[in-house]
Amino acid sequence: MCFGSPEIDTSYQDYEIAESERAREEEDQRQADIDAGMREIAAIFEGGSIVNTESPDYDGFYSSSNQYLEGEGDQVPMTTYEGMQPILDQREQAQMDYYLPQLEDQKVSAEEDLVFALARAGLLDSTTAGERQADLSQEYALREGSLLADIASDIANEEAKMNNERASIEAGLQSTGDATQATNQALASYGTFAADQPTLDPLGDLFFGITEGIGAAKNAEEVANVQRISAPSPLSTSNAGRTVG
């Protein structure tokens, strides 16, 4: 009597293989979604174009780097973002347009006040006039440098906030794999930063006191002139006590 080989039940192994394949496909899809989400986040924050897969014209023909594939399908529908840099540029320009004209106006006004005070004291052509003009120019340069430094600091802080927000969104995407949610968060952040305006407060009197002490300076110069006139000349001093014979 001849017996055939017993049939081996491989259903469990088949199930394991199928589950492994399914898990691999799911992970591949998850990673593809993360990659797509990261590209869109980068475009939203840095500026650039991204494939619009939600468009009814999207036919699936595009490369992983979002480049058109020659000869395949219609032109790929793209969504273009400006990025965060224009927001930073506008924020910087708004502050410069607000503060620098104020600074210039105050300088012009201070110069007029200084000239008037010097003229009234009769010191327009004096050493005091030159010193006060130099003081005003120096003070203007210091004030301008301080304003520009404050603006630069504000822009740096705003950029740091943007970078932190982007890092948080990217971390969430890596955790969940939900590219749609990450994109929506990035777009919401863009809207928030675009709507955020810097606080603009009027400048105080930056050149207060530039004319103070003009009267005292006049008296000092008059005293110096009197002393110079009344002081004996070197020639008269050297001739003292000599007998002319």
Tab-separated table of C-alpha atoms in Angstrom:
chain	number	residue	atom	x	y	z
A	1	MET	CA	0.000	0.000	0.000
A	2	CYS	CA	1.390	3.401	-1.044
A	3	PHE	CA	0.712	6.548	0.961
A	4	GLY	CA	1.093	10.089	-0.427
A	5	SER	CA	2.901	12.875	1.392
A	6	PRO	CA	0.743	14.457	4.079
A	7	GLU	CA	-0.641	17.867	3.120
A	8	ILE	CA	0.992	20.629	5.174
A	9	ASP	CA	-1.196	23.453	6.465
A	10	THR	CA	0.585	26.728	5.545
A	11	SER	CA	-2.347	29.013	6.280
A	12	TYR	CA	-0.610	30.514	9.292
A	13	GLN	CA	2.568	31.208	7.338
A	14	ASP	CA	0.504	32.634	4.494
A	15	TYR	CA	-1.296	34.870	6.948
A	16	GLU	CA	1.996	36.069	8.444
A	17	ILE	CA	3.399	36.815	5.006
A	18	ALA	CA	0.254	38.697	4.009
A	19	GLU	CA	0.274	40.702	7.236
A	20	SER	CA	3.941	41.497	6.810
A	21	GLU	CA	3.319	42.665	3.254
A	22	ARG	CA	0.348	44.749	4.361
A	23	ALA	CA	2.374	46.356	7.173
A	24	ARG	CA	5.190	47.139	4.737
A	25	GLU	CA	2.777	48.740	2.273
A	26	GLU	CA	1.169	50.764	5.038
A	27	GLU	CA	4.570	51.956	6.279
A	28	ASP	CA	5.615	52.804	2.713
A	29	GLN	CA	2.409	54.810	2.301
A	30	ARG	CA	2.916	56.454	5.672
A	31	GLN	CA	6.448	57.465	4.756
A	32	ALA	CA	5.279	58.740	1.372
A	33	ASP	CA	2.630	60.836	3.132
A	34	ILE	CA	5.245	62.191	5.543
A	35	ASP	CA	7.583	63.058	2.672
A	36	ALA	CA	4.766	64.824	0.821
A	37	GLY	CA	3.790	66.692	3.978
A	38	MET	CA	7.370	67.747	4.638
A	39	ARG	CA	7.656	69.116	1.105
A	40	GLU	CA	4.465	71.103	1.511
A	41	ILE	CA	5.519	72.448	4.913
A	42	ALA	CA	8.844	73.516	3.383
A	43	ALA	CA	7.043	75.270	0.530
A	44	ILE	CA	4.695	77.097	2.908
A	45	PHE	CA	7.522	78.305	5.146
A	46	GLU	CA	10.273	78.815	2.576
A	47	GLY	CA	8.265	79.530	-0.560
A	48	GLY	CA	7.949	77.340	-3.627
A	49	SER	CA	5.583	75.249	-5.688
A	50	ILE	CA	4.029	71.939	-4.728
A	51	VAL	CA	1.923	69.412	-6.641
A	52	ASN	CA	-1.763	70.024	-6.008
A	53	THR	CA	-3.053	66.466	-5.717
A	54	GLU	CA	-6.507	67.768	-4.744
A	55	SER	CA	-6.992	69.434	-8.122
A	56	PRO	CA	-9.498	67.757	-10.474
A	57	ASP	CA	-6.809	68.137	-13.169
A	58	TYR	CA	-4.317	66.033	-11.229
A	59	ASP	CA	-3.623	62.821	-13.160
A	60	GLY	CA	-0.946	61.272	-10.968
A	61	PHE	CA	1.973	61.861	-13.302
A	62	TYR	CA	4.658	63.619	-11.298
A	63	SER	CA	8.009	62.775	-9.773
A	64	SER	CA	8.812	62.567	-6.088
A	65	SER	CA	10.660	65.891	-6.407
A	66	ASN	CA	7.535	67.584	-7.795
A	67	GLN	CA	8.984	67.942	-11.289
A	68	TYR	CA	6.925	67.443	-14.423
A	69	LEU	CA	7.389	64.091	-16.179
A	70	GLU	CA	8.017	64.735	-19.841
A	71	GLY	CA	5.475	63.252	-22.195
A	72	GLU	CA	3.168	61.847	-19.536
A	73	GLY	CA	-0.293	63.215	-18.975
A	74	ASP	CA	-1.248	66.855	-18.862
A	75	GLN	CA	0.745	69.520	-17.101
A	76	VAL	CA	0.816	68.842	-13.374
A	77	PRO	CA	-1.331	71.308	-11.353
A	78	MET	CA	0.855	73.177	-8.875
A	79	THR	CA	0.203	75.321	-5.817
A	80	THR	CA	2.716	78.111	-5.223
A	81	TYR	CA	3.504	79.659	-1.844
A	82	GLU	CA	5.423	82.876	-1.155
A	83	GLY	CA	6.904	81.639	2.094
A	84	MET	CA	7.495	83.510	5.326
A	85	GLN	CA	10.304	85.794	4.121
A	86	PRO	CA	7.949	88.399	2.560
A	87	ILE	CA	6.145	88.602	5.909
A	88	LEU	CA	9.446	89.316	7.662
A	89	ASP	CA	10.425	91.859	4.995
A	90	GLN	CA	7.105	93.682	5.328
A	91	ARG	CA	7.384	93.670	9.104
A	92	GLU	CA	10.872	95.176	8.924
A	93	GLN	CA	9.859	97.799	6.365
A	94	ALA	CA	6.812	98.820	8.402
A	95	GLN	CA	9.032	99.613	11.381
A	96	MET	CA	11.631	101.451	9.330
A	97	ASP	CA	8.947	103.504	7.587
A	98	TYR	CA	7.473	104.420	10.969
A	99	TYR	CA	10.563	105.187	13.042
A	100	LEU	CA	13.239	106.553	10.697
A	101	PRO	CA	11.172	109.498	9.382
A	102	GLN	CA	10.380	110.443	12.981
A	103	LEU	CA	14.080	110.344	13.815
A	104	GLU	CA	14.939	112.497	10.793
A	105	ASP	CA	12.221	115.031	11.618
A	106	GLN	CA	13.449	115.321	15.183
A	107	LYS	CA	17.015	115.854	13.978
A	108	VAL	CA	15.930	118.655	11.635
A	109	SER	CA	13.940	120.292	14.433
A	110	ALA	CA	16.868	119.959	16.851
A	111	GLU	CA	19.224	121.536	14.310
A	112	GLU	CA	16.861	124.490	13.889
A	113	ASP	CA	16.555	124.946	17.653
A	114	LEU	CA	20.328	124.742	18.053
A	115	VAL	CA	21.023	127.323	15.338
A	116	PHE	CA	18.454	129.678	16.866
A	117	ALA	CA	19.922	129.315	20.355
A	118	LEU	CA	23.472	129.850	19.089
A	119	ALA	CA	22.446	132.888	17.042
A	120	ARG	CA	20.615	134.416	19.988
A	121	ALA	CA	23.745	133.966	22.099
A	122	GLY	CA	25.996	135.295	19.345
A	123	LEU	CA	27.883	131.998	19.093
A	124	LEU	CA	27.166	130.872	15.520
A	125	ASP	CA	30.858	131.050	14.562
A	126	SER	CA	32.186	129.906	17.895
A	127	THR	CA	33.916	126.790	19.145
A	128	THR	CA	30.734	126.009	21.071
A	129	ALA	CA	28.741	125.916	17.825
A	130	GLY	CA	31.083	123.350	16.285
A	131	GLU	CA	31.017	121.223	19.419
A	132	ARG	CA	27.212	121.285	19.687
A	133	GLN	CA	26.802	120.389	15.982
A	134	ALA	CA	29.202	117.472	16.442
A	135	ASP	CA	27.279	116.361	19.546
A	136	LEU	CA	24.014	116.432	17.599
A	137	SER	CA	25.451	114.406	14.711
A	138	GLN	CA	26.854	111.837	17.124
A	139	GLU	CA	23.578	111.578	19.008
A	140	TYR	CA	21.710	111.096	15.717
A	141	ALA	CA	24.040	108.278	14.672
A	142	LEU	CA	23.626	106.572	18.059
A	143	ARG	CA	19.841	106.869	17.953
A	144	GLU	CA	19.679	105.549	14.396
A	145	GLY	CA	21.921	102.597	15.266
A	146	SER	CA	19.807	101.797	18.300
A	147	LEU	CA	16.576	101.874	16.285
A	148	LEU	CA	17.995	99.641	13.562
A	149	ALA	CA	19.299	97.215	16.191
A	150	ASP	CA	15.869	97.055	17.842
A	151	ILE	CA	14.204	96.362	14.498
A	152	ALA	CA	16.749	93.657	13.660
A	153	SER	CA	16.153	92.073	17.066
A	154	ASP	CA	12.386	92.055	16.497
A	155	ILE	CA	12.819	90.376	13.097
A	156	ALA	CA	15.187	87.783	14.545
A	157	ASN	CA	12.674	86.973	17.299
A	158	GLU	CA	9.855	86.655	14.777
A	159	GLU	CA	11.946	84.375	12.584
A	160	ALA	CA	12.795	82.224	15.600
A	161	LYS	CA	9.067	81.873	16.337
A	162	MET	CA	8.483	80.761	12.740
A	163	ASN	CA	11.268	78.192	12.936
A	164	ASN	CA	9.952	76.824	16.231
A	165	GLU	CA	6.445	76.590	14.800
A	166	ARG	CA	7.713	74.754	11.748
A	167	ALA	CA	9.733	72.319	13.881
A	168	SER	CA	6.651	71.598	15.998
A	169	ILE	CA	4.487	70.926	12.936
A	170	GLU	CA	7.129	68.668	11.399
A	171	ALA	CA	7.473	66.718	14.644
A	172	GLY	CA	3.717	66.223	14.728
A	173	LEU	CA	3.754	65.003	11.129
A	174	GLN	CA	6.508	62.491	11.890
A	175	SER	CA	4.463	61.223	14.816
A	176	THR	CA	1.035	60.973	13.168
A	177	GLY	CA	1.859	60.628	9.486
A	178	ASP	CA	-1.120	62.874	8.766
A	179	ALA	CA	0.088	65.149	5.957
A	180	THR	CA	-3.280	66.879	5.557
A	181	GLN	CA	-3.391	67.907	9.197
A	182	ALA	CA	0.218	69.109	9.064
A	183	THR	CA	-0.440	71.163	5.931
A	184	ASN	CA	-3.489	72.764	7.502
A	185	GLN	CA	-1.462	73.633	10.586
A	186	ALA	CA	1.274	75.175	8.450
A	187	LEU	CA	-1.260	77.245	6.509
A	188	ALA	CA	-2.889	78.384	9.760
A	189	SER	CA	0.524	79.426	11.090
A	190	TYR	CA	1.213	81.348	7.901
A	191	GLY	CA	-2.048	83.252	8.357
A	192	THR	CA	-1.248	83.986	11.996
A	193	PHE	CA	2.217	85.349	11.220
A	194	ALA	CA	0.908	87.371	8.269
A	195	ALA	CA	-1.694	89.016	10.508
A	196	ASP	CA	0.750	89.719	13.344
A	197	GLN	CA	1.817	93.364	13.204
A	198	PRO	CA	4.679	94.918	15.181
A	199	THR	CA	3.888	97.293	18.022
A	200	LEU	CA	4.668	100.833	16.878
A	201	ASP	CA	5.039	103.442	19.613
A	202	PRO	CA	5.853	107.111	18.923
A	203	LEU	CA	9.418	108.135	19.662
A	204	GLY	CA	10.003	110.406	22.624
A	205	ASP	CA	12.077	113.590	22.450
A	206	LEU	CA	15.401	112.065	21.432
A	207	PHE	CA	17.404	115.299	21.316
A	208	PHE	CA	16.101	116.930	24.476
A	209	GLY	CA	18.649	119.267	26.044
A	210	ILE	CA	20.710	119.882	22.919
A	211	THR	CA	20.424	123.677	23.480
A	212	GLU	CA	20.910	123.588	27.227
A	213	GLY	CA	23.909	125.484	28.557
A	214	ILE	CA	24.266	127.786	25.536
A	215	GLY	CA	24.148	130.844	27.830
A	216	ALA	CA	26.785	129.398	30.123
A	217	ALA	CA	28.926	128.592	27.090
A	218	LYS	CA	28.636	132.215	25.961
A	219	ASN	CA	29.802	133.470	29.351
A	220	ALA	CA	32.720	131.033	29.319
A	221	GLU	CA	33.834	132.194	25.889
A	222	GLU	CA	33.554	135.856	26.939
A	223	VAL	CA	35.676	135.189	30.027
A	224	ALA	CA	38.249	133.391	27.885
A	225	ASN	CA	38.380	136.339	25.483
A	226	VAL	CA	38.843	138.826	28.336
A	227	GLN	CA	41.627	136.741	29.807
A	228	ARG	CA	43.338	136.455	26.448
A	229	ILE	CA	43.148	140.224	25.873
A	230	SER	CA	44.300	141.206	29.350
A	231	ALA	CA	47.158	138.720	29.532
A	232	PRO	CA	50.624	140.311	28.935
A	233	SER	CA	52.240	139.417	25.635
A	234	PRO	CA	55.445	137.317	25.634
A	235	LEU	CA	57.312	140.275	24.067
A	236	SER	CA	56.403	142.710	26.854
A	237	THR	CA	57.344	140.103	29.446
A	238	SER	CA	60.737	139.472	27.921
A	239	ASN	CA	61.499	143.230	27.831
A	240	ALA	CA	60.610	143.863	31.475
A	241	GLY	CA	63.485	145.295	33.537
A	242	ARG	CA	65.711	146.077	30.528
A	243	THR	CA	67.310	149.598	30.313
A	244	VAL	CA	67.530	151.194	26.936
A	245	GLY	CA	70.788	153.147	26.716
